[in-house]
CSV table of C-alpha atoms and ligand atoms in Angstrom, one decimal:
chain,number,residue,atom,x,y,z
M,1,UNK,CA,0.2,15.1,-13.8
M,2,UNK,CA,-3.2,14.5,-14.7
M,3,UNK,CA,-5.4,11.8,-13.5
M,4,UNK,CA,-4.8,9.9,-16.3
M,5,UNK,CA,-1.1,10.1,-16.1
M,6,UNK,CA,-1.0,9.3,-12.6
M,7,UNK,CA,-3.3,6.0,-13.2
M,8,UNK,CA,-0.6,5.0,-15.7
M,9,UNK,CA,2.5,6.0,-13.9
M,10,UNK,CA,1.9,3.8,-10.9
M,11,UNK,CA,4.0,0.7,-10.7
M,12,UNK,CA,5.3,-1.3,-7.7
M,13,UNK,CA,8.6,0.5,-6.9
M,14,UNK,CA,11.4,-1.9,-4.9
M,15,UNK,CA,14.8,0.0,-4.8
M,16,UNK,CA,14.5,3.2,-3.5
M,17,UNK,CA,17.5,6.1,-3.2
M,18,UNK,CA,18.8,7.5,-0.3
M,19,UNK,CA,16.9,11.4,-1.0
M,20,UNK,CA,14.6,11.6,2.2
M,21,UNK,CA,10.6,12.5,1.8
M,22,UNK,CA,9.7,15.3,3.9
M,23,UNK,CA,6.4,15.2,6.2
M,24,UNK,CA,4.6,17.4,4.4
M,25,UNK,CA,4.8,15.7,1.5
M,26,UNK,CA,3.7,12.3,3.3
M,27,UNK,CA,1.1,14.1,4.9
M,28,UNK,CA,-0.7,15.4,1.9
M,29,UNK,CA,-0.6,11.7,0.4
M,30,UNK,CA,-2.1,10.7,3.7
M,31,UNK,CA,-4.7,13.9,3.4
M,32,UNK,CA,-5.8,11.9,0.0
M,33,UNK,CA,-6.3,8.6,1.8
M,34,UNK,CA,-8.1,10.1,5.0
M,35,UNK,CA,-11.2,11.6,2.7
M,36,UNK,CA,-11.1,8.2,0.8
M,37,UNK,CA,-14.9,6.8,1.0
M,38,UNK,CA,-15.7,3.9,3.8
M,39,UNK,CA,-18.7,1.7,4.9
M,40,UNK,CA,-21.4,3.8,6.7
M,41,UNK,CA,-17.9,7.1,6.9
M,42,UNK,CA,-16.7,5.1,9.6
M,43,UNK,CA,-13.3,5.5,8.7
M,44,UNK,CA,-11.9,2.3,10.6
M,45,UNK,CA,-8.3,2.8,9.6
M,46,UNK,CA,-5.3,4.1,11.3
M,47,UNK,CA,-1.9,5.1,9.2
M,48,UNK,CA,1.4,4.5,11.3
M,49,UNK,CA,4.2,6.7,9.7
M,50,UNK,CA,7.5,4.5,10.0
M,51,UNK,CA,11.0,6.9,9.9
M,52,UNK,CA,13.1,4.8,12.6
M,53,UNK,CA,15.7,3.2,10.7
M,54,UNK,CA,15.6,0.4,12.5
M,55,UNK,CA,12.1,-0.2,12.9
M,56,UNK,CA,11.9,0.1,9.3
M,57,UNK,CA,14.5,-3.1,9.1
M,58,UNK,CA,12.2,-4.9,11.2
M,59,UNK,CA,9.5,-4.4,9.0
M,60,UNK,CA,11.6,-6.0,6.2
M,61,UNK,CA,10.9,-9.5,5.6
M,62,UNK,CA,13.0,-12.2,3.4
M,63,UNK,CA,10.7,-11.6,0.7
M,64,UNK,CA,10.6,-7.5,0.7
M,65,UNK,CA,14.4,-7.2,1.7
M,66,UNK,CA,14.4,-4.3,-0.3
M,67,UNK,CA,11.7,-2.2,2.2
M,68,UNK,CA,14.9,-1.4,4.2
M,69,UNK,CA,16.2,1.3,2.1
M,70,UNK,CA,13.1,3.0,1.5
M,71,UNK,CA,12.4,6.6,3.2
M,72,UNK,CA,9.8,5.8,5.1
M,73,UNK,CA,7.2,2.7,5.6
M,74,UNK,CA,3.4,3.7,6.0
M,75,UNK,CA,1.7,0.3,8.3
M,76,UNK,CA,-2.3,0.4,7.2
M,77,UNK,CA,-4.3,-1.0,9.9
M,78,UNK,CA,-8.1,-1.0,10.2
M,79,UNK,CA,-10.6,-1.9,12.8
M,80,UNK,CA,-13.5,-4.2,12.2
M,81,UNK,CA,-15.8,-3.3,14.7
M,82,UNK,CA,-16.1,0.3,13.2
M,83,UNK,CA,-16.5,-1.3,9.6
M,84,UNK,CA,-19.2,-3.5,8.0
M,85,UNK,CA,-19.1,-6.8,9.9
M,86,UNK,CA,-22.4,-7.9,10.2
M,87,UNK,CA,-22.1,-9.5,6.6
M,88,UNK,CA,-19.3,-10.8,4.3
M,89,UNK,CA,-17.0,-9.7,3.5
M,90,UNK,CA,-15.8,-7.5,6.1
M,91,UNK,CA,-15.4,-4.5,4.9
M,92,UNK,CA,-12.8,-3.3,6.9
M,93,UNK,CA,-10.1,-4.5,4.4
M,94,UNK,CA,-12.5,-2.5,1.8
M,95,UNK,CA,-12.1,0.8,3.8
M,96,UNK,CA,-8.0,0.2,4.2
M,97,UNK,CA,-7.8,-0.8,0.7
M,98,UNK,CA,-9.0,2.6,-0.8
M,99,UNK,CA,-7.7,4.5,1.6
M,100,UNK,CA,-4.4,3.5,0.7
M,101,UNK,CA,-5.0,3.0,-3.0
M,102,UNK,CA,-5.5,7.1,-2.5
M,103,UNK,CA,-2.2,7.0,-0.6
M,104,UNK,CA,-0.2,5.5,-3.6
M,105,UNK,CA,-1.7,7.7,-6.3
M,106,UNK,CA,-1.1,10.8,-4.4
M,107,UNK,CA,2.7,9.7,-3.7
M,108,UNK,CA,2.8,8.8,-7.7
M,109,UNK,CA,1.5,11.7,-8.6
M,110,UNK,CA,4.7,13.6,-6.1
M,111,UNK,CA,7.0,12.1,-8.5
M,112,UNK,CA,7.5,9.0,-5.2
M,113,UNK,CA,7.7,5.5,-5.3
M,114,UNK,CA,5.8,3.0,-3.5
M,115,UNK,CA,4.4,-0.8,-3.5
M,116,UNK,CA,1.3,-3.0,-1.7
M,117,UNK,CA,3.0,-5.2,0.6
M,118,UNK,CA,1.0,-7.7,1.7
M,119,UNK,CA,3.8,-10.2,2.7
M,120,UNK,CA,4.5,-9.4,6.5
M,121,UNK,CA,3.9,-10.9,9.9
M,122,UNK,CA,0.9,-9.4,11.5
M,123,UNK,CA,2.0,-10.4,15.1
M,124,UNK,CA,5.7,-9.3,14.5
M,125,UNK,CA,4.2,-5.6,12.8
M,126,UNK,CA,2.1,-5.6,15.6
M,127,UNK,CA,4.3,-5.8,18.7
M,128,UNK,CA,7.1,-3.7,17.3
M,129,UNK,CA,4.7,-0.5,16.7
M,130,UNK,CA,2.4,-1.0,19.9
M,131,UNK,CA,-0.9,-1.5,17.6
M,132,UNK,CA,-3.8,-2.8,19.8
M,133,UNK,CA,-5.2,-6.3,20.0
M,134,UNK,CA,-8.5,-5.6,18.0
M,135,UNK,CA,-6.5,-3.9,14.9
M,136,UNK,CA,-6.1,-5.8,12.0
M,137,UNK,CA,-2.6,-4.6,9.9
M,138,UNK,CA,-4.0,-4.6,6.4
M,139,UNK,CA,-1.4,-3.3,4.3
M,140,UNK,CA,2.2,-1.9,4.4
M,141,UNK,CA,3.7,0.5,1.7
M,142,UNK,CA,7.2,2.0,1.4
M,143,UNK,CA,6.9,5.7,0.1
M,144,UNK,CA,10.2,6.4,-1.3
M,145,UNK,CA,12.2,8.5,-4.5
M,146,UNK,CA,12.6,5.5,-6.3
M,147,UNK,CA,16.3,4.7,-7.1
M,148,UNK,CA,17.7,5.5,-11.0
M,149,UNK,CA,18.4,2.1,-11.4
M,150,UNK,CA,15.8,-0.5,-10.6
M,151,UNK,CA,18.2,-3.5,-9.8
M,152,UNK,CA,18.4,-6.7,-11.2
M,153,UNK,CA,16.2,-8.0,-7.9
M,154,UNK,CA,13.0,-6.2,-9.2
M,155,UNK,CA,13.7,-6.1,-13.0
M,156,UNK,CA,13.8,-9.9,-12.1
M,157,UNK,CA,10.7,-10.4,-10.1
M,158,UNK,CA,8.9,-8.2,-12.5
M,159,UNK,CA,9.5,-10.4,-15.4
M,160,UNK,CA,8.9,-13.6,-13.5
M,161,UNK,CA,5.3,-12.4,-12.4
M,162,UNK,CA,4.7,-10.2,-15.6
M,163,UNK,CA,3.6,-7.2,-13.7
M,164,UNK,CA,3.0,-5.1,-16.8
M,165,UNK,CA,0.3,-7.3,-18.1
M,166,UNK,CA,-3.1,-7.5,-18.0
M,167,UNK,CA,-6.0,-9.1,-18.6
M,168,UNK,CA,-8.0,-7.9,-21.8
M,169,UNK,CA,-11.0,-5.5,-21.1
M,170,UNK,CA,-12.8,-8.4,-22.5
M,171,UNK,CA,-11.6,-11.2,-20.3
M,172,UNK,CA,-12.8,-9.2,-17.2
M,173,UNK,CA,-15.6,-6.9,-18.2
M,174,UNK,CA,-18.9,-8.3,-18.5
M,175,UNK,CA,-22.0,-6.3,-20.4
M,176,UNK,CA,-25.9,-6.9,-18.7
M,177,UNK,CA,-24.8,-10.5,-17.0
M,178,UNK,CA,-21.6,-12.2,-16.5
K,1,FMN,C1,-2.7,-6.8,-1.8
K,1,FMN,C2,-1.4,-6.7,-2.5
K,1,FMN,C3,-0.3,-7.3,-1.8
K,1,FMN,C4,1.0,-7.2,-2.4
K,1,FMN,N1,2.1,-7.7,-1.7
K,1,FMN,C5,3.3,-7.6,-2.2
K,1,FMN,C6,4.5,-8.0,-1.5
K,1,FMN,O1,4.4,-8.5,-0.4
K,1,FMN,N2,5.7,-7.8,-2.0
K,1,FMN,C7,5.8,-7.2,-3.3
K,1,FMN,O2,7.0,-7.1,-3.7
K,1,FMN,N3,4.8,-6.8,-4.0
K,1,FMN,C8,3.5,-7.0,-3.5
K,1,FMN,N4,2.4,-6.5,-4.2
K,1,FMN,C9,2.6,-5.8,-5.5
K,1,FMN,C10,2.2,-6.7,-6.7
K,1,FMN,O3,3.1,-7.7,-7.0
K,1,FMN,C11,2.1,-5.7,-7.9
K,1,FMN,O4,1.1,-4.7,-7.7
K,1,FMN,C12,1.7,-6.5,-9.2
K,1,FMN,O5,2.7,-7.4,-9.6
K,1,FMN,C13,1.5,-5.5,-10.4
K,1,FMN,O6,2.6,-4.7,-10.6
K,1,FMN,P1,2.6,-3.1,-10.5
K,1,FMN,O7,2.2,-2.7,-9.2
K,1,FMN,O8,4.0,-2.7,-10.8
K,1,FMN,O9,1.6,-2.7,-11.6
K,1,FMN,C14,1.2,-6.6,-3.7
K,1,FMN,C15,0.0,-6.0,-4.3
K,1,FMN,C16,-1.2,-6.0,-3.7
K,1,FMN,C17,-2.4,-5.3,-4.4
């Protein structure tokens, strides 16, 4: 795919098949998100590769029931005190956001699914994969081959939060001053 093509082929993926994704092909989407840019090149964040079946349940909330059946779950964590905290905002969650944006288009771009989670308990992701006190857990992500049918669960959700819209260019882009 081109760049292009990836941009537009992104979407939040929730129903995933049962076809494993190998390491190396995680690997290289987390190559993408390790040379992503950060505050100062500090590169606060830290990637835990979830495969454990039933680590992956745990990380599976009411909300993202569906995170169960995916492949593997990537946890995105960052550290403030190697980021911009000096000044809001902290730019930690800067850092982990990129970094994992890069993560998600180089998984699109393998032909794999994945989706933001932001929904999770910090303390619950925390204690179940050892990640230290000062961490922060930004971010989780499924990285899957998403399922042939979608599922009336996502087709669902999709509709009820339009996730195909968006704002006009002209609503959000502002020329010289706001
Ligand atoms: C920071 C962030 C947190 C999100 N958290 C969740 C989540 O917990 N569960 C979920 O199903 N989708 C979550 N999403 C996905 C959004 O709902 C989705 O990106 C949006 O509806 C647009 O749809 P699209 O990704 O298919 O383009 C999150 C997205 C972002 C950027």
């Amino acid at each position: 795919m081109d760049f292009t093509e990836v941009i537009a082929a992104r979407k939040s993926v929730r129903k995933y098949s049962d076809k494993p994704v190998d390491n190396g092909t995680i690997m290289k989407c987390l190559e993408a998100a390790r040379i992503a840019p950060s505050w100062a090149n500090k590169q606060c964040w830290h990637f835990i590769v979830v495969r454990d079946r039933k680590k992956i349940e745990k990380l599976s909330s009411m909300i993202n029931f569906w995170l169960k059946d995916a492949s593997a779950v990537i946890v995105a964590c960052g550290d403030p005190l190697k980021s911009g905290f000096k000044t809001e905002p902290h730019y930690y969650l800067v850092d982990v956001a990129i970094a994992l944006e890069h993560f998600v288009l180089a998984a699109t771009n393998e032909g794999l699914g994945t989706c933001w989670i932001g929904a999770f308990d910090e303390e619950t992701v925390k204690t179940l994969l050892g990640i230290p006190k000062e961490i922060k857990v930004v971010a989780l992500t499924p990285i899957g081959f998403p399922a042939e049918d979608e599922g009336l669960f996502s087709k669902t959700l999709k509709t009820l939060i339009s996730s195909k819209k968006r704002k006009p260019i002209e609503e959000i882009v502002h020329m010289e001053k706001w």
